[in-house]
Amino acid sequence: MEQASRTHIADVLVVGGGVIGLAIAWRAAQLGLRVVLADPDPGGGASLAAAGMLTPVAEAAYAERELFDLGSTSLRRYPAFTAELAEASGLPTGFRQTGTLQVGYDADDMAMLTEHARLRESFGATSRRLSSRECRKEEPMLGPAIAGGLLVSDDASIDPRLLTTALRAACTAAGVVHVRQRVVHLRTDGDRASGADLADGCVVSSASVVLSAGWASAGIGGLPPGAAPPLRPVKGQILRLRPTQATLAASGSSSMINRTIRGIVQGSSVYLVPREDGEIVVGATQEELGADTTITAGGVWQLLRDARAIVPGVTELELAEAVARLRPGTPDNAPVIGPSLLPGLVLATGHFRAGVLLAPVTADLIAGLLVSGTIDQAAAPFSAQRFERQAV
Amino acid sequence: MEQASRTHIADVLVVGGGVIGLAIAWRAAQLGLRVVLADPDPGGGASLAAAGMLTPVAEAAYAERELFDLGSTSLRRYPAFTAELAEASGLPTGFRQTGTLQVGYDADDMAMLTEHARLRESFGATSRRLSSRECRKEEPMLGPAIAGGLLVSDDASIDPRLLTTALRAACTAAGVVHVRQRVVHLRTDGDRASGADLADGCVVSSASVVLSAGWASAGIGGLPPGAAPPLRPVKGQILRLRPTQATLAASGSSSMINRTIRGIVQGSSVYLVPREDGEIVVGATQEELGADTTITAGGVWQLLRDARAIVPGVTELELAEAVARLRPGTPDNAPVIGPSLLPGLVLATGHFRAGVLLAPVTADLIAGLLVSGTIDQAAAPFSAQRFERQAV
């Protein structure tokens, strides 16, 4: 006997309810499209372990010029994006434009930072070089050994968990249909994507399918060879540290640091991102060991060691949570944003460490593509074709 | 309108369902006494964070001769105690008599270990001195920097969570009535303890009351001045590390170490206690900061740093749990075992770090006292009178 299975009809099926998928669904629905968003655990993927740094300048050292420009564009959109989101959802996002202080632990680390500064100046970005004493004036809780730093004033941060919660509410308000199911198989009709099969046997029938499920995008069946970009999982472990009654009593303030601090400690990178309530997110490991999300003794040890070197007082905070998730990495660590070789299948994945930063610009680009059929030139460097060519 | 409240009638009320209270209740019930055991969360106190090392010899360096003797007596009873418990409960306890390897990280740490060895030899205990190479022959996963060690063959370990579970089952089988309530107030009748009031308004009426609730013993109302020993909470944080699929595949064996390893790492103490299934318990901090059980970044960092110095491979294990509980410390860090100045009120608390080790001997001593009215001479050094005198 066959089980009755429901069919959802939509203009667009968005596969994946992390920041990227949610932002796309929201923007697409705002443009009048009927959107179904499918995710078994919205906000529970890489977004859950994201610290929410919005630091295109600080990231620039590791990135190509194009990715820096895309990140800068997205950061510039963030104030309006979050204001609009707050209005649409009635919920906070924790957006704070308080800058980033990059610090070096020793002379070698400072040399690396100076190299970063030179690179970012060549991109037209600016930062102010600070002495060890000037760093401590900005951030009095910095460790005494800090050699010096760079202050980037424009950078911001957001709470990715608040962000996904607000985006879900805004999606609902805009008419997005949430389906809490895993997409198991892409459906095609002739030479076009036409929807997908869900884990519960239901079907979504749609004119377009947006693949925006991060690393999980790689696990969906029925994709024609070459239609999805090559993705690898890059594990990130992060910690959440929280004030205790003792630290609150000792400092008289909830916050141990005033802004995002990124440190290089004897070659090892660490960041500390503060929230309004005094929570500090410490991240992140980068482990290329397959699709494993185990919290390891070594990962936690490394994060605590480096965070403690930068801000010794963090040892007094509560270790409230350790969590690991998988970032979606492409061969060049830049995202894929735009059409695929399969008509109707749109790609928005591979955002690696920058999914939160790039959510506003990615959503605008993809929503524009869905409505107009063509994608803005800004997405050209992030076309899937760069991997399709390689695959030949 | 007054609420109806139940009265439990018993020969003995045991206050506290950690290893000490449970072992006493079991032994007292075996001797024919009607026992009520009251605890809102049996096994959820200090026992929950205990590693279960049974190492009187390794502890000797920090202890008085009398405590070493008491611990040795208790260790000798452990094989029969656990065999009887297994039969009574039908449950395992994880008892393993595999010895302890004490190691020193550097030359100063080795000097401290040698000092320990000399002290324990003066107590008549023995241990075998091992070179760095001999240590690694016993424990191949030891770090290359280990300076040397001492092997104590008689030591054992147990899983305190299995132990409390088995003791609860054995208590039930022996007729102990479990009451999942907090004792709020001691009741007296003339000059004698006569039971207690419970948090839900019920009453236990009993000829004797055994105070064996660890640090929580200090929070019970109605105790006459001087009747309870001075107790302070000493916080201990521990970690549970577990094998992952990757570590199991790499080693072909579930266990990274063969026996309890106690290390001194640049003056800081750490221990690693293995379980049959490959879990390793790493402990423990000792923090004298009041009744706080927060897991701190600094506590976890210190444990991981020192464990990693001893057995570098632990970094690959899953950090499965971090837990903190409060040990009950007396002014001399030795337990109080025996009658109090209030007739009918019996004390079995203040076991500090040795509650699991001392459970069999404490239970035998207290059960004997409850039945006969006099306590064995072995308990003399642990009489409450040593603090009553000081209090004058």
Coordinates of C-alpha atoms in Angstrom, one line a residue, chain B residues 19-173:
Chain B
V19 CA 29.0 6.9 48.6
I20 CA 29.4 7.4 52.4
G21 CA 25.7 7.6 53.2
L22 CA 24.7 4.8 50.9
A23 CA 27.5 2.4 52.2
I24 CA 26.4 3.2 55.8
A25 CA 22.7 2.6 55.0
W26 CA 23.5 -0.7 53.3
R27 CA 25.7 -2.0 56.2
A28 CA 23.2 -0.8 58.8
A29 CA 20.3 -2.5 57.1
Q30 CA 22.4 -5.7 56.7
L31 CA 22.7 -5.7 60.5
G32 CA 19.0 -5.7 60.9
L33 CA 18.3 -1.9 61.5
R34 CA 15.4 -0.2 59.9
V35 CA 17.0 2.5 57.8
V36 CA 15.6 5.6 56.0
L37 CA 18.0 7.3 53.7
A38 CA 17.2 10.9 52.7
D39 CA 18.7 12.7 49.7
P40 CA 17.1 14.8 47.0
D41 CA 19.6 13.6 44.5
P42 CA 21.4 10.4 45.5
G43 CA 24.8 10.1 44.0
G44 CA 24.6 13.6 42.7
G45 CA 26.9 15.3 45.1
A46 CA 30.7 15.0 45.4
S47 CA 30.5 11.3 44.4
L48 CA 29.4 12.4 40.9
A49 CA 32.6 14.3 40.3
A50 CA 34.9 11.7 42.0
A51 CA 37.4 9.9 39.8
G52 CA 37.3 6.8 42.0
M53 CA 41.0 6.4 42.7
L54 CA 41.7 4.0 45.5
T55 CA 45.2 5.1 46.2
P56 CA 46.0 5.4 49.9
V57 CA 49.7 5.1 49.2
A58 CA 49.7 7.8 46.6
E59 CA 47.7 10.1 48.9
A60 CA 50.0 9.4 51.8
A61 CA 52.4 12.3 51.0
Y62 CA 49.7 14.8 51.9
A63 CA 48.2 13.0 54.8
E64 CA 48.8 12.1 58.4
R65 CA 49.9 8.5 59.2
E66 CA 46.4 7.7 60.7
L67 CA 44.6 8.7 57.5
F68 CA 47.0 6.6 55.5
D69 CA 46.3 3.6 57.8
L70 CA 42.6 4.1 57.5
G71 CA 42.8 4.3 53.7
S72 CA 44.9 1.2 53.6
T73 CA 42.4 -0.7 55.7
S74 CA 39.6 0.5 53.4
L75 CA 41.5 -0.5 50.3
R76 CA 42.1 -4.0 51.7
R77 CA 38.4 -4.3 52.2
Y78 CA 37.5 -3.2 48.7
P79 CA 37.8 -6.6 46.9
A80 CA 35.4 -8.3 49.3
F81 CA 33.2 -5.2 49.5
T82 CA 32.7 -4.9 45.8
A83 CA 32.2 -8.7 45.4
E84 CA 29.5 -8.7 48.1
L85 CA 28.0 -5.6 46.5
A86 CA 27.9 -7.1 43.0
E87 CA 26.1 -10.1 44.5
A88 CA 23.6 -8.0 46.4
S89 CA 22.9 -5.6 43.6
G90 CA 23.5 -7.6 40.5
L91 CA 25.4 -4.6 39.2
P92 CA 29.0 -3.8 38.3
T93 CA 31.2 -1.3 40.1
G94 CA 34.2 -1.1 37.7
F95 CA 36.6 -2.1 40.5
R96 CA 40.1 -2.6 39.0
Q97 CA 43.2 -3.4 41.0
T98 CA 45.7 -2.3 38.4
G99 CA 48.0 -0.1 40.5
T100 CA 49.1 3.5 40.2
L101 CA 51.9 5.0 38.2
Q102 CA 53.1 8.3 39.7
V103 CA 55.2 10.4 37.3
G104 CA 57.2 13.6 37.5
Y105 CA 57.3 15.9 34.5
D106 CA 60.7 17.5 35.2
A107 CA 63.6 17.2 37.7
D108 CA 61.9 19.3 40.3
D109 CA 58.7 17.3 40.0
M110 CA 60.8 14.1 40.4
A111 CA 62.4 15.5 43.6
M112 CA 58.9 16.0 45.0
L113 CA 58.0 12.4 44.0
T114 CA 61.1 11.1 45.7
E115 CA 60.1 13.0 48.8
H116 CA 56.7 11.3 48.7
A117 CA 58.4 7.9 48.3
R118 CA 60.5 8.5 51.4
L119 CA 57.5 9.5 53.4
R120 CA 55.5 6.4 52.4
E121 CA 58.4 4.1 53.1
S122 CA 58.4 5.5 56.7
F123 CA 54.7 4.4 56.8
G124 CA 55.8 0.9 55.8
A125 CA 54.4 1.2 52.3
T126 CA 56.3 0.3 49.2
S127 CA 56.6 1.5 45.6
R128 CA 59.1 0.8 42.9
R129 CA 61.1 3.6 41.4
L130 CA 61.1 3.7 37.6
S131 CA 63.3 5.5 35.1
S132 CA 61.8 7.5 32.3
R133 CA 62.2 4.5 29.9
E134 CA 60.7 2.1 32.4
C135 CA 57.7 4.4 32.8
R136 CA 57.1 4.3 29.1
K137 CA 57.4 0.6 29.0
E138 CA 54.5 0.4 31.5
E139 CA 52.6 3.2 29.8
P140 CA 53.6 3.6 26.1
M141 CA 51.4 6.7 25.7
L142 CA 53.4 8.7 28.3
G143 CA 54.9 12.0 27.0
P144 CA 58.5 11.8 26.0
A145 CA 59.5 14.5 28.6
I146 CA 58.4 12.5 31.6
A147 CA 61.4 12.4 34.0
G148 CA 60.6 9.2 35.9
G149 CA 58.1 7.6 38.2
L150 CA 57.0 5.4 41.0
L151 CA 54.8 2.3 40.6
V152 CA 52.4 1.4 43.3
S153 CA 51.0 -2.1 42.6
D154 CA 48.3 -2.5 45.2
D155 CA 46.3 0.6 44.3
A156 CA 42.9 0.2 42.7
S157 CA 40.1 2.3 41.1
I158 CA 36.4 2.1 40.8
D159 CA 33.7 4.0 38.9
P160 CA 31.9 6.0 41.6
R161 CA 28.8 6.4 39.4
L162 CA 28.5 2.6 39.1
L163 CA 29.3 2.3 42.8
T164 CA 26.5 4.6 43.9
T165 CA 24.0 2.9 41.5
A166 CA 25.0 -0.5 42.8
L167 CA 24.8 0.7 46.5
R168 CA 21.3 2.1 45.9
A169 CA 20.2 -1.2 44.5
A170 CA 21.8 -3.1 47.4
C171 CA 20.2 -0.8 49.9
T172 CA 16.8 -1.4 48.4
A173 CA 17.4 -5.1 48.5

